[in-house]
Short mmCIF file of N, CA and C in Angstrom, two decimals:
data_model
loop_
_atom_site.label_atom_id
_atom_site.label_comp_id
_atom_site.label_asym_id
_atom_site.label_seq_id
_atom_site.Cartn_x
_atom_site.Cartn_y
_atom_site.Cartn_z
N MET J 54 11.19 9.90 4.85
CA MET J 54 10.02 9.59 4.36
C MET J 54 8.89 10.58 4.27
N LYS J 55 8.28 10.89 3.03
CA LYS J 55 7.24 11.86 2.81
C LYS J 55 6.13 11.41 3.67
N ASN J 56 5.37 12.52 4.14
CA ASN J 56 4.24 12.48 4.96
C ASN J 56 2.93 12.42 4.19
N VAL J 57 2.49 11.24 4.04
CA VAL J 57 1.04 10.88 3.07
C VAL J 57 -0.22 11.61 3.85
N PHE J 58 -0.02 12.27 4.90
CA PHE J 58 -1.02 12.81 5.55
C PHE J 58 -1.20 14.47 5.41
N ASP J 59 -0.14 15.07 4.60
CA ASP J 59 0.13 16.24 4.26
C ASP J 59 -0.63 16.18 2.77
N ALA J 60 -1.53 17.20 2.36
CA ALA J 60 -2.26 17.39 1.33
C ALA J 60 -1.33 17.62 0.08
N SER J 61 -0.26 18.24 0.09
CA SER J 61 0.56 18.29 -1.03
C SER J 61 1.34 17.00 -1.33
N VAL J 62 1.57 16.36 -0.52
CA VAL J 62 2.18 14.86 -0.74
C VAL J 62 1.14 14.20 -1.32
N THR J 63 0.02 14.10 -0.77
CA THR J 63 -1.14 13.25 -1.48
C THR J 63 -1.33 13.70 -2.80
N ASN J 64 -1.28 14.83 -3.07
CA ASN J 64 -1.36 15.42 -4.64
C ASN J 64 -0.32 15.05 -5.51
N GLU J 65 0.84 14.86 -4.79
CA GLU J 65 2.14 14.51 -5.74
C GLU J 65 1.75 12.91 -6.06
N ILE J 66 1.42 12.36 -5.12
CA ILE J 66 1.05 10.75 -5.24
C ILE J 66 0.10 10.69 -6.28
N ILE J 67 -0.80 11.19 -6.28
CA ILE J 67 -2.06 11.20 -7.19
C ILE J 67 -1.62 11.80 -8.69
N GLU J 68 -0.82 12.71 -8.66
CA GLU J 68 -0.10 13.15 -9.99
C GLU J 68 0.78 12.04 -10.60
N ARG J 69 1.41 11.47 -9.71
CA ARG J 69 2.21 10.24 -10.39
C ARG J 69 1.42 9.32 -10.91
N ILE J 70 0.05 8.89 -10.18
CA ILE J 70 -0.63 8.02 -10.39
C ILE J 70 -1.40 8.32 -11.94
N ASN J 71 -1.72 9.55 -12.20
CA ASN J 71 -2.42 10.11 -13.34
C ASN J 71 -1.56 9.95 -14.51
N ASN J 72 -0.12 10.01 -13.97
CA ASN J 72 0.85 9.86 -15.39
C ASN J 72 1.04 8.49 -15.79
N LEU J 73 0.28 7.53 -15.10
CA LEU J 73 0.09 6.37 -15.67
C LEU J 73 -0.95 6.18 -16.59
N ASP J 74 -0.73 5.10 -17.47
CA ASP J 74 -1.89 4.95 -18.43
C ASP J 74 -1.95 3.41 -18.76
N ASN J 75 -3.00 2.91 -19.39
CA ASN J 75 -3.08 1.28 -19.54
C ASN J 75 -1.86 0.82 -20.18
N SER J 76 -1.18 1.28 -20.85
CA SER J 76 0.00 0.74 -21.59
C SER J 76 1.30 0.86 -20.67
N SER J 77 1.13 1.52 -19.78
CA SER J 77 2.47 1.92 -18.81
C SER J 77 3.16 0.41 -18.49
N LYS J 78 4.46 0.31 -18.59
CA LYS J 78 4.91 -0.92 -18.24
C LYS J 78 6.04 -0.94 -17.07
N GLY J 79 6.02 -2.11 -16.53
CA GLY J 79 6.88 -2.07 -15.34
C GLY J 79 8.22 -2.23 -15.72
N LEU J 80 9.30 -1.81 -14.90
CA LEU J 80 10.66 -1.66 -14.99
C LEU J 80 11.17 -3.26 -14.48
N TRP J 81 10.26 -3.87 -13.63
CA TRP J 81 10.63 -4.94 -13.12
C TRP J 81 9.39 -5.90 -12.78
N GLY J 82 9.25 -7.04 -12.48
CA GLY J 82 8.16 -7.64 -11.82
C GLY J 82 7.24 -8.23 -12.75
N LYS J 83 6.05 -8.96 -12.38
CA LYS J 83 5.19 -9.67 -13.34
C LYS J 83 4.03 -8.77 -13.62
N MET J 84 3.55 -8.12 -12.63
CA MET J 84 2.31 -7.56 -12.69
C MET J 84 2.10 -6.40 -13.93
N ASP J 85 1.08 -6.22 -14.44
CA ASP J 85 0.66 -5.08 -15.50
C ASP J 85 0.28 -4.04 -14.79
N VAL J 86 0.18 -2.95 -15.21
CA VAL J 86 -0.17 -1.67 -14.65
C VAL J 86 -1.42 -1.55 -13.63
N ALA J 87 -2.72 -2.35 -14.22
CA ALA J 87 -3.92 -2.34 -13.63
C ALA J 87 -3.60 -3.33 -12.39
N GLN J 88 -2.94 -4.46 -12.56
CA GLN J 88 -2.79 -5.40 -11.34
C GLN J 88 -1.95 -4.69 -10.31
N MET J 89 -0.99 -3.84 -10.73
CA MET J 89 -0.30 -3.00 -9.66
C MET J 89 -1.19 -2.02 -8.86
N LEU J 90 -2.06 -1.51 -9.66
CA LEU J 90 -2.88 -0.55 -8.85
C LEU J 90 -3.71 -1.29 -7.91
N ALA J 91 -4.32 -2.40 -8.38
CA ALA J 91 -5.15 -3.31 -7.57
C ALA J 91 -4.34 -3.87 -6.30
N HIS J 92 -3.13 -4.17 -6.73
CA HIS J 92 -2.22 -4.65 -5.67
C HIS J 92 -1.83 -3.45 -4.63
N CYS J 93 -1.98 -2.36 -5.02
CA CYS J 93 -1.70 -1.04 -3.89
C CYS J 93 -3.00 -0.90 -3.20
N CYS J 94 -4.08 -1.32 -3.85
CA CYS J 94 -5.33 -1.25 -3.13
C CYS J 94 -5.37 -1.99 -1.82
N VAL J 95 -4.76 -3.14 -1.91
CA VAL J 95 -4.97 -4.11 -0.85
C VAL J 95 -4.54 -3.62 0.61
N THR J 96 -3.56 -2.72 0.59
CA THR J 96 -3.27 -2.28 2.03
C THR J 96 -4.58 -1.42 2.65
N TYR J 97 -5.20 -0.67 2.09
CA TYR J 97 -6.14 0.01 1.92
C TYR J 97 -7.58 -0.86 2.28
N GLU J 98 -7.77 -2.01 1.59
CA GLU J 98 -8.74 -2.93 1.79
C GLU J 98 -8.67 -3.34 3.12
N PHE J 99 -7.35 -3.81 3.66
CA PHE J 99 -7.11 -4.36 5.03
C PHE J 99 -7.83 -3.48 6.11
N ILE J 100 -7.75 -1.88 5.64
CA ILE J 100 -8.00 -0.85 6.75
C ILE J 100 -9.69 -0.60 6.60
N TYR J 101 -10.20 -0.54 5.31
CA TYR J 101 -11.56 -0.02 5.24
C TYR J 101 -12.50 -1.06 4.85
N THR J 102 -12.11 -2.18 4.68
CA THR J 102 -13.05 -3.42 4.16
C THR J 102 -12.95 -4.48 5.14
N ASP J 103 -13.78 -5.48 5.11
CA ASP J 103 -13.66 -6.66 5.81
C ASP J 103 -13.25 -7.82 4.74
N LYS J 104 -12.68 -7.44 3.68
CA LYS J 104 -12.58 -8.47 2.50
C LYS J 104 -11.38 -9.82 2.63
N HIS J 105 -10.65 -9.07 3.68
CA HIS J 105 -9.32 -10.03 4.09
C HIS J 105 -9.52 -10.59 5.48
N PRO J 106 -9.59 -11.97 5.94
CA PRO J 106 -9.92 -12.15 7.38
C PRO J 106 -8.41 -11.87 7.97
N LYS J 107 -8.75 -11.65 9.30
CA LYS J 107 -7.59 -11.35 10.16
C LYS J 107 -6.84 -12.56 10.26
N PRO J 108 -5.41 -12.34 10.39
CA PRO J 108 -4.45 -13.73 10.64
C PRO J 108 -4.87 -14.30 12.12
N ASN J 109 -4.82 -15.45 12.11
CA ASN J 109 -4.78 -16.37 13.31
C ASN J 109 -3.65 -15.93 14.20
N ALA J 110 -3.74 -16.31 15.52
CA ALA J 110 -2.66 -15.89 16.47
C ALA J 110 -1.18 -15.89 16.09
N PHE J 111 -1.01 -17.40 15.54
CA PHE J 111 0.39 -17.86 15.20
C PHE J 111 0.66 -17.01 13.96
N ASN J 112 0.05 -17.01 13.05
CA ASN J 112 0.27 -16.11 11.76
C ASN J 112 0.60 -14.65 12.23
N ARG J 113 -0.03 -14.04 13.17
CA ARG J 113 0.11 -12.55 13.44
C ARG J 113 1.31 -12.57 14.10
N PHE J 114 1.79 -13.39 15.07
CA PHE J 114 3.14 -13.44 15.82
C PHE J 114 4.29 -13.65 14.79
N ILE J 115 4.12 -14.39 13.69
CA ILE J 115 4.98 -14.37 12.68
C ILE J 115 5.18 -13.13 11.94
N LEU J 116 3.98 -12.50 11.52
CA LEU J 116 4.05 -11.20 10.97
C LEU J 116 4.70 -10.23 11.83
N LYS J 117 4.27 -10.11 13.02
CA LYS J 117 4.89 -9.10 13.78
C LYS J 117 6.43 -9.24 14.14
N THR J 118 6.67 -10.55 14.08
CA THR J 118 8.24 -10.62 14.45
C THR J 118 9.06 -10.77 13.31
N PHE J 119 8.58 -11.18 12.16
CA PHE J 119 9.37 -11.22 11.00
C PHE J 119 9.11 -10.59 9.71
N VAL J 120 8.00 -9.88 9.74
CA VAL J 120 7.62 -9.18 8.46
C VAL J 120 7.55 -7.67 8.77
N LYS J 121 7.08 -7.30 10.03
CA LYS J 121 6.64 -5.94 10.24
C LYS J 121 7.65 -4.88 10.03
N LYS J 122 8.73 -5.20 10.51
CA LYS J 122 10.21 -4.28 10.28
C LYS J 122 10.44 -4.09 8.82
N ALA J 123 10.21 -5.01 8.04
CA ALA J 123 10.20 -4.86 6.60
C ALA J 123 9.39 -3.78 5.83
N VAL J 124 8.13 -4.13 6.57
CA VAL J 124 6.86 -3.27 5.90
C VAL J 124 6.83 -1.87 6.53
N VAL J 125 7.26 -1.75 7.83
CA VAL J 125 7.27 -0.32 8.43
C VAL J 125 8.41 0.30 8.71
N GLY J 126 9.57 -0.27 8.25
CA GLY J 126 10.81 0.25 8.44
C GLY J 126 11.31 1.43 7.24
N ASP J 127 12.28 2.09 7.62
CA ASP J 127 12.51 2.94 6.56
C ASP J 127 13.54 2.47 5.08
N LYS J 128 13.99 1.07 5.52
CA LYS J 128 14.66 0.51 4.38
C LYS J 128 13.62 0.45 3.17
N PRO J 129 14.15 0.94 2.05
CA PRO J 129 13.28 0.53 0.84
C PRO J 129 13.00 -1.11 0.52
N TYR J 130 11.94 -1.20 -0.22
CA TYR J 130 11.71 -2.40 -0.80
C TYR J 130 12.95 -2.97 -1.84
N LYS J 131 13.07 -4.00 -1.94
CA LYS J 131 13.89 -4.53 -3.01
C LYS J 131 13.17 -4.90 -4.21
N LYS J 132 13.65 -4.96 -5.36
CA LYS J 132 12.99 -4.96 -6.81
C LYS J 132 12.66 -6.67 -6.54
N ASN J 133 11.57 -7.03 -7.01
CA ASN J 133 11.06 -8.51 -7.25
C ASN J 133 10.89 -9.21 -5.69
N SER J 134 10.76 -8.31 -4.70
CA SER J 134 10.68 -9.03 -3.33
C SER J 134 9.48 -9.87 -3.26
N PRO J 135 9.45 -11.03 -2.43
CA PRO J 135 8.01 -11.89 -2.40
C PRO J 135 7.17 -10.97 -1.68
N THR J 136 5.77 -11.24 -1.81
CA THR J 136 4.87 -10.60 -1.29
C THR J 136 3.81 -11.55 -0.62
N ALA J 137 2.93 -11.13 0.20
CA ALA J 137 1.95 -11.75 1.07
C ALA J 137 1.09 -12.30 0.04
N PRO J 138 0.41 -13.49 0.31
CA PRO J 138 -0.53 -14.10 -0.76
C PRO J 138 -1.69 -13.15 -1.00
N ALA J 139 -2.35 -12.43 -0.11
CA ALA J 139 -3.36 -11.60 -0.22
C ALA J 139 -2.93 -10.38 -1.12
N PHE J 140 -1.72 -10.07 -1.26
CA PHE J 140 -1.39 -9.17 -2.22
C PHE J 140 -1.07 -9.53 -3.77
N LEU J 141 -1.18 -10.88 -3.72
CA LEU J 141 -0.86 -11.23 -5.01
C LEU J 141 -2.17 -11.12 -6.00
N ILE J 142 -1.97 -10.27 -7.17
CA ILE J 142 -2.89 -9.94 -8.22
C ILE J 142 -2.64 -11.18 -9.30
N LYS J 143 -3.33 -11.95 -9.82
CA LYS J 143 -3.12 -12.75 -10.59
C LYS J 143 -3.93 -12.65 -12.00
N GLU J 144 -5.29 -12.07 -11.69
CA GLU J 144 -6.12 -12.05 -12.71
C GLU J 144 -6.32 -10.80 -13.31
N PRO J 145 -6.66 -10.55 -14.35
CA PRO J 145 -6.71 -9.23 -15.25
C PRO J 145 -7.56 -8.32 -14.30
N LYS J 146 -7.31 -7.09 -14.36
CA LYS J 146 -7.88 -6.13 -13.59
C LYS J 146 -8.10 -4.97 -14.75
N GLU J 147 -9.25 -3.86 -14.43
CA GLU J 147 -9.63 -2.68 -15.31
C GLU J 147 -8.88 -1.76 -14.94
N PHE J 148 -7.96 -1.11 -15.65
CA PHE J 148 -7.25 -0.05 -15.26
C PHE J 148 -7.86 1.20 -14.67
N ASN J 149 -8.79 1.79 -15.36
CA ASN J 149 -9.59 3.01 -14.88
C ASN J 149 -10.05 2.72 -13.44
N SER J 150 -10.89 1.62 -13.33
CA SER J 150 -11.60 1.44 -12.08
C SER J 150 -10.51 1.04 -10.87
N GLU J 151 -9.24 0.58 -11.20
CA GLU J 151 -8.52 0.40 -10.23
C GLU J 151 -7.81 1.63 -9.77
N LYS J 152 -7.45 2.41 -10.97
CA LYS J 152 -6.90 3.85 -10.54
C LYS J 152 -7.60 4.64 -9.74
N GLU J 153 -8.95 4.73 -10.05
CA GLU J 153 -9.86 5.47 -9.32
C GLU J 153 -10.00 4.98 -7.93
N ARG J 154 -10.04 3.60 -7.65
CA ARG J 154 -10.31 3.29 -6.34
C ARG J 154 -9.12 3.28 -5.32
N LEU J 155 -7.71 3.35 -6.21
CA LEU J 155 -6.60 3.75 -5.33
C LEU J 155 -6.74 5.08 -5.07
N ILE J 156 -7.02 6.00 -5.94
CA ILE J 156 -6.98 7.52 -5.61
C ILE J 156 -7.98 7.56 -4.51
N ASP J 157 -9.09 7.02 -4.60
CA ASP J 157 -10.17 7.34 -3.57
C ASP J 157 -9.48 6.89 -2.00
N TYR J 158 -8.95 5.69 -2.18
CA TYR J 158 -8.39 5.42 -0.87
C TYR J 158 -7.39 6.25 -0.36
N ILE J 159 -6.42 6.64 -0.87
CA ILE J 159 -5.24 7.66 -0.87
C ILE J 159 -5.84 9.07 -0.28
N THR J 160 -6.93 9.42 -1.15
CA THR J 160 -7.53 10.69 -0.61
C THR J 160 -8.28 10.54 0.83
N LYS J 161 -8.99 9.49 0.90
CA LYS J 161 -9.84 9.05 2.38
C LYS J 161 -8.62 9.01 3.47
N THR J 162 -7.46 8.38 3.29
CA THR J 162 -6.63 8.22 4.36
C THR J 162 -6.14 9.73 4.66
N GLN J 163 -5.64 10.45 3.70
CA GLN J 163 -5.26 11.97 3.87
C GLN J 163 -6.33 12.69 4.57
N GLU J 164 -7.57 12.56 4.20
CA GLU J 164 -8.61 13.47 4.79
C GLU J 164 -8.90 12.95 6.24
N LEU J 165 -8.82 11.65 6.48
CA LEU J 165 -8.98 11.05 7.83
C LEU J 165 -7.95 11.59 8.89
N GLY J 166 -6.76 11.78 8.30
CA GLY J 166 -5.37 12.51 8.99
C GLY J 166 -4.82 11.77 10.10
N SER J 167 -3.84 12.28 10.30
CA SER J 167 -2.70 11.41 10.92
C SER J 167 -3.17 11.00 12.30
N GLU J 168 -3.99 11.81 12.93
CA GLU J 168 -4.54 11.55 14.28
C GLU J 168 -5.38 10.20 14.21
N HIS J 169 -6.06 10.14 13.21
CA HIS J 169 -7.01 8.94 13.07
C HIS J 169 -6.20 7.47 13.07
N PHE J 170 -4.87 7.53 12.54
CA PHE J 170 -3.99 6.49 12.51
C PHE J 170 -3.20 6.49 13.72
N ASN J 171 -2.87 7.40 14.43
CA ASN J 171 -1.82 7.28 15.40
C ASN J 171 -2.13 6.27 16.63
N ASN J 172 -1.38 5.19 16.65
CA ASN J 172 -1.63 4.14 17.52
C ASN J 172 -2.91 3.40 17.30
N LYS J 173 -3.22 3.32 15.98
CA LYS J 173 -4.29 2.53 15.59
C LYS J 173 -3.76 1.05 15.29
N GLU J 174 -4.61 0.05 15.56
CA GLU J 174 -4.21 -1.40 15.42
C GLU J 174 -4.26 -1.69 13.91
N SER J 175 -3.54 -2.34 13.23
CA SER J 175 -3.56 -2.68 11.93
C SER J 175 -3.96 -4.06 11.85
N HIS J 176 -4.18 -4.56 10.74
CA HIS J 176 -4.93 -5.78 10.22
C HIS J 176 -3.70 -6.73 10.70
N SER J 177 -2.47 -6.75 10.44
CA SER J 177 -1.56 -7.67 10.61
C SER J 177 -0.21 -7.52 11.70
N PHE J 178 -0.18 -6.38 12.14
CA PHE J 178 0.99 -5.92 12.80
C PHE J 178 0.80 -5.35 14.19
N GLY J 179 -0.56 -5.39 14.65
CA GLY J 179 -0.74 -4.70 16.01
C GLY J 179 -0.69 -3.33 15.94
N VAL J 180 -0.84 -2.66 17.03
CA VAL J 180 -0.80 -1.18 16.88
C VAL J 180 0.31 -0.61 16.40
N LEU J 181 0.23 0.25 15.42
CA LEU J 181 1.37 1.00 14.77
C LEU J 181 1.33 2.58 15.14
N THR J 182 2.56 2.98 15.25
CA THR J 182 2.81 4.30 15.62
C THR J 182 2.46 5.07 14.34
N LEU J 183 2.31 6.62 14.58
CA LEU J 183 1.95 7.30 13.20
C LEU J 183 3.25 7.12 12.19
N LYS J 184 4.45 7.31 12.74
CA LYS J 184 5.64 7.06 11.76
C LYS J 184 5.43 5.82 10.91
N GLU J 185 5.06 4.65 11.70
CA GLU J 185 4.87 3.36 10.88
C GLU J 185 3.84 3.38 10.01
N TRP J 186 2.82 3.97 10.30
CA TRP J 186 1.64 4.01 9.48
C TRP J 186 1.99 4.86 8.01
N ASN J 187 2.49 5.75 8.27
CA ASN J 187 2.96 6.72 7.30
C ASN J 187 3.91 6.01 6.40
N THR J 188 4.95 5.54 7.01
CA THR J 188 6.13 4.67 6.19
C THR J 188 5.49 3.47 5.43
N MET J 189 4.71 2.78 6.16
CA MET J 189 3.95 1.58 5.42
C MET J 189 3.22 2.26 4.21
N PHE J 190 2.36 3.02 4.10
CA PHE J 190 1.70 3.86 3.12
C PHE J 190 2.70 4.40 1.97
N TYR J 191 3.58 5.27 2.45
CA TYR J 191 4.30 5.95 1.47
C TYR J 191 5.21 4.93 0.69
N LYS J 192 6.16 4.36 1.30
CA LYS J 192 6.97 3.34 0.88
C LYS J 192 6.41 2.24 -0.21
N HIS J 193 5.26 1.78 0.21
CA HIS J 193 4.78 0.91 -0.80
C HIS J 193 4.09 1.44 -2.05
N LEU J 194 3.56 2.61 -1.95
CA LEU J 194 3.04 3.44 -3.02
C LEU J 194 4.40 3.92 -3.91
N ASP J 195 5.57 4.45 -3.33
CA ASP J 195 6.51 5.04 -4.03
C ASP J 195 7.46 3.71 -4.56
N HIS J 196 7.54 2.55 -4.14
CA HIS J 196 7.87 1.29 -4.72
C HIS J 196 7.42 1.11 -5.88
N HIS J 197 5.92 0.96 -5.97
CA HIS J 197 5.08 0.59 -7.09
C HIS J 197 4.99 1.75 -8.22
N LEU J 198 4.93 2.81 -7.99
CA LEU J 198 4.97 3.97 -8.83
C LEU J 198 6.40 3.91 -9.61
N THR J 199 7.41 3.79 -8.64
CA THR J 199 8.60 3.92 -9.38
C THR J 199 8.85 2.77 -10.21
N GLN J 200 8.46 1.41 -9.72
CA GLN J 200 8.37 0.31 -10.61
C GLN J 200 7.84 0.72 -12.23
N PHE J 201 6.85 1.49 -12.03
CA PHE J 201 6.13 1.86 -13.39
C PHE J 201 6.79 3.32 -14.01
N GLY J 202 7.91 3.71 -13.20
CA GLY J 202 8.52 4.72 -14.14
C GLY J 202 7.87 6.25 -13.80
N VAL J 203 7.04 6.19 -12.71
CA VAL J 203 6.54 7.65 -12.36
C VAL J 203 6.96 7.98 -11.05
#
């Protein structure tokens, strides 16, 4: 798994995002490119905003027990995998603003650095190791950028 806290990897991810345009088509799935960018921003919204309420104790147990491994583990996501309700983007989105927002989140994460995230509590999965944070960030971005051919 590439290290999102390394500036060269962040630059590579941003270059891939910059290769998208408003007419980029997904190779699978239902989202258009602007919705995909907004979808990728949700991970960062959980970290940097209060937009999404924390799951209650029961839901957090379910997430930690049954979902966490799929999200922070090394196994790639399957095409057309189900997604959590907070990640469903059904309304139209504006491509340029979502692109800028995602790049800003990725850059902020890299600039905060790995130590900021090491053993930091996540919104849904409890405390994550640095490796788990990195895997969650990179795997999700790589999955969706590959979905759109970049």
